[in-house]
Coordinates of C-alpha atoms in Angstrom, one line a residue:
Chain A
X1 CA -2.6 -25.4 -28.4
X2 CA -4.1 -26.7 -25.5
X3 CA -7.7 -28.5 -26.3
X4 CA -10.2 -25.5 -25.3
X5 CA -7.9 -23.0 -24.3
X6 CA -9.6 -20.1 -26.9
X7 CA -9.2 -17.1 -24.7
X8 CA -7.3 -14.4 -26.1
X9 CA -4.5 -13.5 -23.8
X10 CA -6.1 -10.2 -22.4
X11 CA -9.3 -11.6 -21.6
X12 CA -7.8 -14.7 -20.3
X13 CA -8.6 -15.4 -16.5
X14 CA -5.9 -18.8 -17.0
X15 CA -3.0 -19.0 -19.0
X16 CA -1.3 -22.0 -19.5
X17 CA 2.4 -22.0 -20.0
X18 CA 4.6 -24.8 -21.3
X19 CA 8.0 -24.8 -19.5
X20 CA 9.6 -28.1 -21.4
X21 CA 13.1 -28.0 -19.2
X22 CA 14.7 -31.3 -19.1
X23 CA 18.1 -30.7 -17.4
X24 CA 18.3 -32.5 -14.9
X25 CA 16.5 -35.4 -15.1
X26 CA 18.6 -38.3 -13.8
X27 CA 16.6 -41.0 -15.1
X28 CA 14.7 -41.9 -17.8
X29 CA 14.9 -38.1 -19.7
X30 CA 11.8 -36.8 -21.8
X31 CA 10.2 -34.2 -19.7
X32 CA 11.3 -31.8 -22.6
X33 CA 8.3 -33.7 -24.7
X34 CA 5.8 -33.2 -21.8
X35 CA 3.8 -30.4 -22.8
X36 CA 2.9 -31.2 -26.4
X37 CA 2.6 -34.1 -24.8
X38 CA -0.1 -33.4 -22.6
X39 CA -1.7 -31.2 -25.3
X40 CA -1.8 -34.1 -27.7
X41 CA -3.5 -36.5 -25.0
X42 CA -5.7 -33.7 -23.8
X43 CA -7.7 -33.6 -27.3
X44 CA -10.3 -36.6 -26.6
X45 CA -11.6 -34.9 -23.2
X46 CA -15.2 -33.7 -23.5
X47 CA -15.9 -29.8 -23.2
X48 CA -18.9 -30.2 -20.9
X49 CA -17.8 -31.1 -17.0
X50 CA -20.6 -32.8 -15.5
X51 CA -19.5 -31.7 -12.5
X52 CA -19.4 -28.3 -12.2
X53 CA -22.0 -27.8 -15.4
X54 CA -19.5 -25.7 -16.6
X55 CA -17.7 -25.7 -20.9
X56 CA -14.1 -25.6 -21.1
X57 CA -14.0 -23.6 -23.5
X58 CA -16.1 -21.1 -21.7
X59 CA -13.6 -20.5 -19.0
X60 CA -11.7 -17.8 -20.4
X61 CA -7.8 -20.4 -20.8
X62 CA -5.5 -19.1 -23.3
X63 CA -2.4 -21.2 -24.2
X64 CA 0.3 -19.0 -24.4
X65 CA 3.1 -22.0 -26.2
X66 CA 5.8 -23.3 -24.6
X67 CA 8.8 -21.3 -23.3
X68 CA 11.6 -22.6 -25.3
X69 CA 14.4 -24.1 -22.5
X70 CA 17.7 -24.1 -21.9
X71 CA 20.6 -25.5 -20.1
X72 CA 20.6 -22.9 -17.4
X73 CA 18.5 -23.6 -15.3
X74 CA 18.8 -20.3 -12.8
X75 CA 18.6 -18.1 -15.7
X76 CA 15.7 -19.9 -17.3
X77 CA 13.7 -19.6 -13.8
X78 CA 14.8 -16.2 -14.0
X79 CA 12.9 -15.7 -16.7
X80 CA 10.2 -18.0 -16.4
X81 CA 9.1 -16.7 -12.9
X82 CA 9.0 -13.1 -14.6
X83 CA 6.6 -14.4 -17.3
X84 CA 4.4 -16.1 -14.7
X85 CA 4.4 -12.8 -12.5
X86 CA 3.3 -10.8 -15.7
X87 CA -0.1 -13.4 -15.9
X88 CA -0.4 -12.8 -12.2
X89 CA -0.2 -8.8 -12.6
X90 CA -2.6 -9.0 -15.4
X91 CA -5.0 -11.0 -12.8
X92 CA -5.2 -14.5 -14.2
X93 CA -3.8 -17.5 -13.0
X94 CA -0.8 -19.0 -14.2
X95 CA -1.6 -23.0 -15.1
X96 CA 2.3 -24.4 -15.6
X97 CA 2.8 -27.2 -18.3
X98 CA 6.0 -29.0 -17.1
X99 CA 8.9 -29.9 -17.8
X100 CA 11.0 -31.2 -15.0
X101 CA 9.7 -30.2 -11.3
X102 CA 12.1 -27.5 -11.6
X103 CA 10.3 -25.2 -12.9
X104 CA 8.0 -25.3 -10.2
X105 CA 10.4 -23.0 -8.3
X106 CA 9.6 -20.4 -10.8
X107 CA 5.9 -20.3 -10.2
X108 CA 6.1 -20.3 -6.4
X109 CA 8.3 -17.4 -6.8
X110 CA 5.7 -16.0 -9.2
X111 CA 2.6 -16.3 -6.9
X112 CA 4.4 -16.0 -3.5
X113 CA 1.4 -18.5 -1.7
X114 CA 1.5 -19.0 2.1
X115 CA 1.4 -22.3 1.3
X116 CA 2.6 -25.0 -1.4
X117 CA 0.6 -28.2 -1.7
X118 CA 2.8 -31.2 -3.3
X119 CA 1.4 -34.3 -5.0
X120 CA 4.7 -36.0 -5.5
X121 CA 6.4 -39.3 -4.4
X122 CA 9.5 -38.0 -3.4
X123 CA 10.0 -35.5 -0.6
X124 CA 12.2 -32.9 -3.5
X125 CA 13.8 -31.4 0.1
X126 CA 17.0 -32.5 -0.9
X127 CA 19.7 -29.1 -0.9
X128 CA 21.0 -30.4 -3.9
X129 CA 21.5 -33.6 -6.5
X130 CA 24.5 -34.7 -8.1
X131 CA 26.1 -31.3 -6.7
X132 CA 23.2 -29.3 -8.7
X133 CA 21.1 -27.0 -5.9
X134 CA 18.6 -26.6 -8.9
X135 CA 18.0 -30.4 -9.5
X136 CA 14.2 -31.5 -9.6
X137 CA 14.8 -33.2 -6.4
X138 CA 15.4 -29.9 -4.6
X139 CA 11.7 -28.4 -5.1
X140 CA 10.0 -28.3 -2.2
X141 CA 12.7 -27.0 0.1
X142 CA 13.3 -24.1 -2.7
X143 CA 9.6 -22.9 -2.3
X144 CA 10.1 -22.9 1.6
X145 CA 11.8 -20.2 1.0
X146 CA 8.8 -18.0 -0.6
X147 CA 5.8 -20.6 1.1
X148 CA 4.9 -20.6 5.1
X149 CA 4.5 -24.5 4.9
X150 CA 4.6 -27.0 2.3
X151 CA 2.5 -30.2 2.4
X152 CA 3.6 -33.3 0.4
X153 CA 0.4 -35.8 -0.4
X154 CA 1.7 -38.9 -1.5
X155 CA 5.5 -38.7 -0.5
X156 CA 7.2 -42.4 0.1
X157 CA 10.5 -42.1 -0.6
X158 CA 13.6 -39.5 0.3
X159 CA 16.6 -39.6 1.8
X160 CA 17.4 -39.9 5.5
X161 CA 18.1 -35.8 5.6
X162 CA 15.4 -35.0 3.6
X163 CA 13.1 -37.0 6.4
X164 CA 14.2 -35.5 8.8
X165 CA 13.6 -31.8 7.4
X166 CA 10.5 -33.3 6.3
X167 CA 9.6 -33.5 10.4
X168 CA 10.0 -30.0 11.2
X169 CA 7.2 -28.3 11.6
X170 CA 6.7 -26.2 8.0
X171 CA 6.4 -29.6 6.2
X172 CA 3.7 -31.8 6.6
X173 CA 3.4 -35.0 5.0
X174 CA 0.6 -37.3 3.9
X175 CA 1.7 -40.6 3.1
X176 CA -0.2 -42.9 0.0
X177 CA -2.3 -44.6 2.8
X178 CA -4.1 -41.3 4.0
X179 CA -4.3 -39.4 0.9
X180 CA -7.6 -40.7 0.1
X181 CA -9.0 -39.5 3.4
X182 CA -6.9 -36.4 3.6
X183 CA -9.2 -33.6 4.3
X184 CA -7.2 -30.0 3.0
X185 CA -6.9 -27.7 5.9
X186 CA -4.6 -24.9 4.2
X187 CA -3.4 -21.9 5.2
X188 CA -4.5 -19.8 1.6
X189 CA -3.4 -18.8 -0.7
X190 CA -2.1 -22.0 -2.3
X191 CA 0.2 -23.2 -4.8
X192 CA -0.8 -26.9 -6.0
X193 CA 2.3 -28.2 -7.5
X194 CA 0.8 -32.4 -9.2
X195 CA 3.9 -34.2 -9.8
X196 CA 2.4 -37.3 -11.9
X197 CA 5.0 -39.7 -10.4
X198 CA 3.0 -39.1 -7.0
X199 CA 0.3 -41.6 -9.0
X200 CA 1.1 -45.1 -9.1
X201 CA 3.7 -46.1 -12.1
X202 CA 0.9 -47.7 -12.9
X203 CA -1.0 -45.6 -14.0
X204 CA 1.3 -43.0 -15.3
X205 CA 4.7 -44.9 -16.2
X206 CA 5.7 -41.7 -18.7
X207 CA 8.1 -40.1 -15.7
X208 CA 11.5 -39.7 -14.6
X209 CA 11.4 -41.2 -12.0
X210 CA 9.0 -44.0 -11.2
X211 CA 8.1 -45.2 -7.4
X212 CA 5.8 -48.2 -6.3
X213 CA 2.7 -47.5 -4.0
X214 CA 1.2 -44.6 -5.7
X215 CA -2.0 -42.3 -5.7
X216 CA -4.5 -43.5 -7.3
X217 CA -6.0 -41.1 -9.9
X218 CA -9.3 -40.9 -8.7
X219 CA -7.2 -39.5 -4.9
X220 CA -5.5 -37.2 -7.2
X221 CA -8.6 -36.0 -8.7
X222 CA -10.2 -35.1 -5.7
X223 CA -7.5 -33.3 -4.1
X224 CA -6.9 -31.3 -7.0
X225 CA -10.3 -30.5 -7.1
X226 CA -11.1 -30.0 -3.1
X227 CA -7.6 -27.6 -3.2
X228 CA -8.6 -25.2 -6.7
X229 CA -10.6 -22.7 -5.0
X230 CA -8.0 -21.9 -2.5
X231 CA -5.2 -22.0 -4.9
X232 CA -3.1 -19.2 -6.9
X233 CA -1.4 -21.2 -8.8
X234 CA -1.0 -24.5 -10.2
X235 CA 1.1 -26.2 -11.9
X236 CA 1.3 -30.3 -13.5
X237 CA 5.2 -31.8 -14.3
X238 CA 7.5 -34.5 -15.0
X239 CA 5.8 -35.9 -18.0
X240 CA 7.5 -37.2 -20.6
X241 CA 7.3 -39.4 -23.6
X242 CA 8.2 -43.2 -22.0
X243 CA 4.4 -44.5 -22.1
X244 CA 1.6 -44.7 -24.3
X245 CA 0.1 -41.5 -23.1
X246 CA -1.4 -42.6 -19.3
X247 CA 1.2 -40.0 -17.8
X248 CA 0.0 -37.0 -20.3
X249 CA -3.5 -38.4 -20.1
X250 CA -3.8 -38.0 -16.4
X251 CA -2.0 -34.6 -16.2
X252 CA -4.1 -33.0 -18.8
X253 CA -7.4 -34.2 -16.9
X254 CA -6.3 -33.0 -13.5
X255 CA -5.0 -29.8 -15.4
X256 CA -9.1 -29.8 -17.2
X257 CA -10.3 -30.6 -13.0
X258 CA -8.1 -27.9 -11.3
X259 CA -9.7 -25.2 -14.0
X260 CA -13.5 -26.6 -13.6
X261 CA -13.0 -26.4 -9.8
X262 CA -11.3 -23.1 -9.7
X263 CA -13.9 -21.4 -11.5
X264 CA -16.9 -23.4 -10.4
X265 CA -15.7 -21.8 -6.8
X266 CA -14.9 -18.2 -8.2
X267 CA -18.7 -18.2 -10.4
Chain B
X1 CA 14.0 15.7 -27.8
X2 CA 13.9 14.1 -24.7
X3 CA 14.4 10.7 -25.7
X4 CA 16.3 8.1 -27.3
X5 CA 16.1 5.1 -29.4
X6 CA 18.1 2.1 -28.2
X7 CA 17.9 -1.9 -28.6
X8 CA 16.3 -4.0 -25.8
X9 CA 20.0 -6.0 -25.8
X10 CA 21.4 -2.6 -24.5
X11 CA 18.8 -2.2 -21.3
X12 CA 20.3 -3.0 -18.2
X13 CA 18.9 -3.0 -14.4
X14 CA 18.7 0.9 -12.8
X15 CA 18.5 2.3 -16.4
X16 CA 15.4 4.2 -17.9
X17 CA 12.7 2.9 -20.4
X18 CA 9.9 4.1 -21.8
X19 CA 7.0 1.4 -21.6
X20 CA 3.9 2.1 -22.7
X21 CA 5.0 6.1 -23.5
X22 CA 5.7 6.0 -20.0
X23 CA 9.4 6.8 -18.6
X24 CA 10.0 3.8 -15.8
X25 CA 13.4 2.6 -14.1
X26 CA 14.0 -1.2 -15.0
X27 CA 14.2 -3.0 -12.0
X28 CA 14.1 -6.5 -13.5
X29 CA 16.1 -7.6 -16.8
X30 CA 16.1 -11.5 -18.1
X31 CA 17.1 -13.1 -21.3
X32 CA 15.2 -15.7 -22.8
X33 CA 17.7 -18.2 -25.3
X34 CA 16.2 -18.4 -28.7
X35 CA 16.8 -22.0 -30.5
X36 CA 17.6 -22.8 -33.7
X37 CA 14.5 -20.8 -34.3
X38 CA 12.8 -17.4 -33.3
X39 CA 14.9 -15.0 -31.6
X40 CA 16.4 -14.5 -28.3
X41 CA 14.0 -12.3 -25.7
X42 CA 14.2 -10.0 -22.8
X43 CA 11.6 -9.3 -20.2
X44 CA 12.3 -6.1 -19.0
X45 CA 10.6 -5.0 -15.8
X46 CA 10.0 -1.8 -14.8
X47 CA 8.6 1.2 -12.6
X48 CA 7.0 4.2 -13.6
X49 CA 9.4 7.1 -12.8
X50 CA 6.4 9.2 -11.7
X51 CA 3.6 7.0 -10.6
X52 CA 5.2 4.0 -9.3
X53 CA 3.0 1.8 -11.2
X54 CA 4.6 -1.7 -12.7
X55 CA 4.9 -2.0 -15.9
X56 CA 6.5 -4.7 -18.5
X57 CA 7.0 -5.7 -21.4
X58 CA 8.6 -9.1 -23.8
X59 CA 10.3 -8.3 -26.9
X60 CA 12.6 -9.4 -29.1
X61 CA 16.7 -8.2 -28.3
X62 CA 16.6 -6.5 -31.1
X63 CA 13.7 -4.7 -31.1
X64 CA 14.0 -0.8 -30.9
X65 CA 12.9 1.1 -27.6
X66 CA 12.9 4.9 -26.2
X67 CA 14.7 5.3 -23.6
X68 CA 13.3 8.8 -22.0
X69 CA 16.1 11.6 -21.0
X70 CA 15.5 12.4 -17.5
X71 CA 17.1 15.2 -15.9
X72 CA 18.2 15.5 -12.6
X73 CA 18.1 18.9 -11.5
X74 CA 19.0 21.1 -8.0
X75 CA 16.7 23.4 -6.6
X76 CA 16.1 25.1 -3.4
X77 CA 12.4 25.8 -2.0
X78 CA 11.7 29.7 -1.9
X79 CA 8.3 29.2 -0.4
X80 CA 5.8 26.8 0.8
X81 CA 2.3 27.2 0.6
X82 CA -0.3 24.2 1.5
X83 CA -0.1 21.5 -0.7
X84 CA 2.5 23.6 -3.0
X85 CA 6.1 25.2 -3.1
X86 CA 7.6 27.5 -5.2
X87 CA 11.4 26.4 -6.1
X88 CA 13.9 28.0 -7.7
X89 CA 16.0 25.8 -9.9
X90 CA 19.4 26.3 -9.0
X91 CA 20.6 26.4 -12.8
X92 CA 18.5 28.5 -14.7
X93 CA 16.8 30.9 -11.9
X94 CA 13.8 29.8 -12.9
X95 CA 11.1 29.3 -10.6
X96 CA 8.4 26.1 -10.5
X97 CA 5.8 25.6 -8.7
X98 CA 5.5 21.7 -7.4
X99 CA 3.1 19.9 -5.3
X100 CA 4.7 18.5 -1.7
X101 CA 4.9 15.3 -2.2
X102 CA 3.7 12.9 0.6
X103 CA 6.2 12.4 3.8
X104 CA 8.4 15.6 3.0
X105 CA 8.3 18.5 4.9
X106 CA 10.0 21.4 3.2
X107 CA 11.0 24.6 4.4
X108 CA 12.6 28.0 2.6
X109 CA 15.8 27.7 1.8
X110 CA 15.7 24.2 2.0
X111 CA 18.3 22.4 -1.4
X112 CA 16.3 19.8 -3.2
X113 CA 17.2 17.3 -6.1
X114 CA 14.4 16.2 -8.5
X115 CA 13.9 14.2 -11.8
X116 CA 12.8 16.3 -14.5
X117 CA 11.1 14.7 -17.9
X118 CA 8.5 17.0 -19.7
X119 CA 7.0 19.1 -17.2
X120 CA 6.6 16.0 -14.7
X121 CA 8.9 16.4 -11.7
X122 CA 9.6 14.0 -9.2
X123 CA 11.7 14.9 -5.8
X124 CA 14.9 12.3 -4.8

């Protein structure tokens, strides 16, 4: 269980799902250990948030365990966006425990937002990967097909197609060296969608994919935060088990921020 | 009786449910994988036959549901008056009397086919 997250699952106003898929990872592999791991990293955060004055486990989260994965990928969204759109349906919010970036696809289709808001370092607008239309690298241009307009904070590497879809005008990109002044102006409601490889490898070398030139936590942190009220839906991804914790470490916190935000602004 | 026990493996998408003692049409159906433990799932999806309203529910493959025996029946209004008509069903000669439903506009004589599932009625 997730530090904190009491709530039964009818009173709930969060629920946190883990979705561990690991499929199609195509470098270092390990997203499958992600949630537990970012339960197990999650347990040395204090209750109390300063910040919003507010007790974790006061907020009403339930962890409702991990939905076990499998190799199909399009069937396993299938059923993963269904679960999702039950929490929505019951009114809480679905908080998303990845996994590969994948399954990100399932909770945009879950909370249909006008906008999705990307902390990543890749673009994910590829159309496919290796052949595979449902690789983690195709993301963001599968929740253009739900969202209005995606925005990518963070983004410094992609192909040359995906930079050029990245310049029409339903994508909007904030590179590393604004993200720290980057003031949200979003079209609600919102899916926040943290990929933990948009922080420096650095600071969270447990990912798939690693890139140079990152987010610093404390930029994550505030975007996360500044982005809660508006959002739907959030989700944290790409774990996995290749560092000593700092990946899981940082997910679970902006997981704990998103939560103290989002109900600091709905109090 | 006017329903049936079945297993959750044997729903498919169009087909009737009961969920929560309510007859709905599925109009979602996805399989969950089990493992080498616990047991494969379906979320089944549906609508409520008569009230539209979305319902669902997770269970095990397995596990036994009611599916509800709806019948779909001929009729032809006799007479309408206000928010109610009189039809005859076309079958046994018996005569009901049913509430218009919203965006028809029935007249005598007129051949209707409705969805019938203990004494709720619904017009197709």
């Amino acid at each position: 269980m997730f530090p904190g997250a009491l709530a039964d699952r009818d009173d709930a106003d969060y629920v946190l799902l883990g979705a561990p898929l690991d499929v199609s990872t195509s470098f270092q592999p390990g997203t499958r250990f992600g949630p537990d791991r970012v339960r197990t990293f999650s347990r040395t955060f204090d209750d109390f948030d300063h910040l919003t004055a507010a007790h974790f486990t006061e907020l009403g989260v339930h962890d409702a365990g991990d939905l076990h994965a499998w190799d199909d990928a399009a069937e396993y969204l299938d059923f993963l966006g269904g679960t999702l759109a039950d929490v929505r349906d019951d009114g809480a919010l679905p908080l998303l425990l990845g996994g590969e970036h994948t399954v990100s696809i399932a909770g945009v289709r879950a909370c249909a937002p006008a906008t999705v808001v990307v902390l990543d370092a890749h673009l994910d607008l590829r159309r496919e990967y290796d052949g595979n239309p449902l690789s983690h690298s195709t993301v963001v241009r599968h929740a253009l097909d739900v969202a209005e307009r995606a925005v990518i904070v963070g983004a410094r590497t992609g192909s040359e197609a995906e930079w050029e879809r990245a310049a029409a005008d339903d994508v909007t990109v904030v590179p590393p060296e604004e993200a720290g002044e980057w003031a949200p102006d979003v079209e609600g409601p919102v899916y926040l969608s943290v990929d933990v490889d948009a922080a420096d490898p650095a600071y969270a070398p447990g990912t798939g994919t690693m890139e140079p030139f990152g987010l610093t936590p404390r930029e994550m942190h505030r975007i996360v935060r500044s982005l809660a009220p508006d959002c739907v839906g959030f989700d944290v991804v790409e774990v996995n088990d290749r560092d000593d914790g700092q990946a899981a470490t940082l997910a679970g916190k902006l997981l704990r921020a998103f939560v103290f935000a989002h109900a600091a602004a709905d109090a | 009786m006017a329903k049936q026990q079945t297993e959750v493996r044997d729903l498919q998408e169009g087909s009737y449910v009961m969920i929560e003692d309510t007859p709905c049409v599925i109009n979602a159906y996805s399989t969950a994988k089990p493992g080498k433990h616990g047991s494969a799932k379906a979320r089944v999806e549906g609508k409520g036959v008569f009230d539209s309203k979305k319902r669902n529910f997770t269970q095990p493959v397995d596990a036994k549901v009611w599916v509800p025996i709806i019948d779909r029946k001929q009729g032809q209004v006799i007479n309408v008056d206000g928010n109610d008509m009189q039809v005859m069903d076309l079958e046994t000669y018996e005569t009901i009397t049913m509430r218009v439903p919203d965006g028809v506009d029935p007249s005598s004589n007129d051949e209707i086919e409705y969805l019938e599932y203990e004494g709720q009625r619904k017009i197709v």
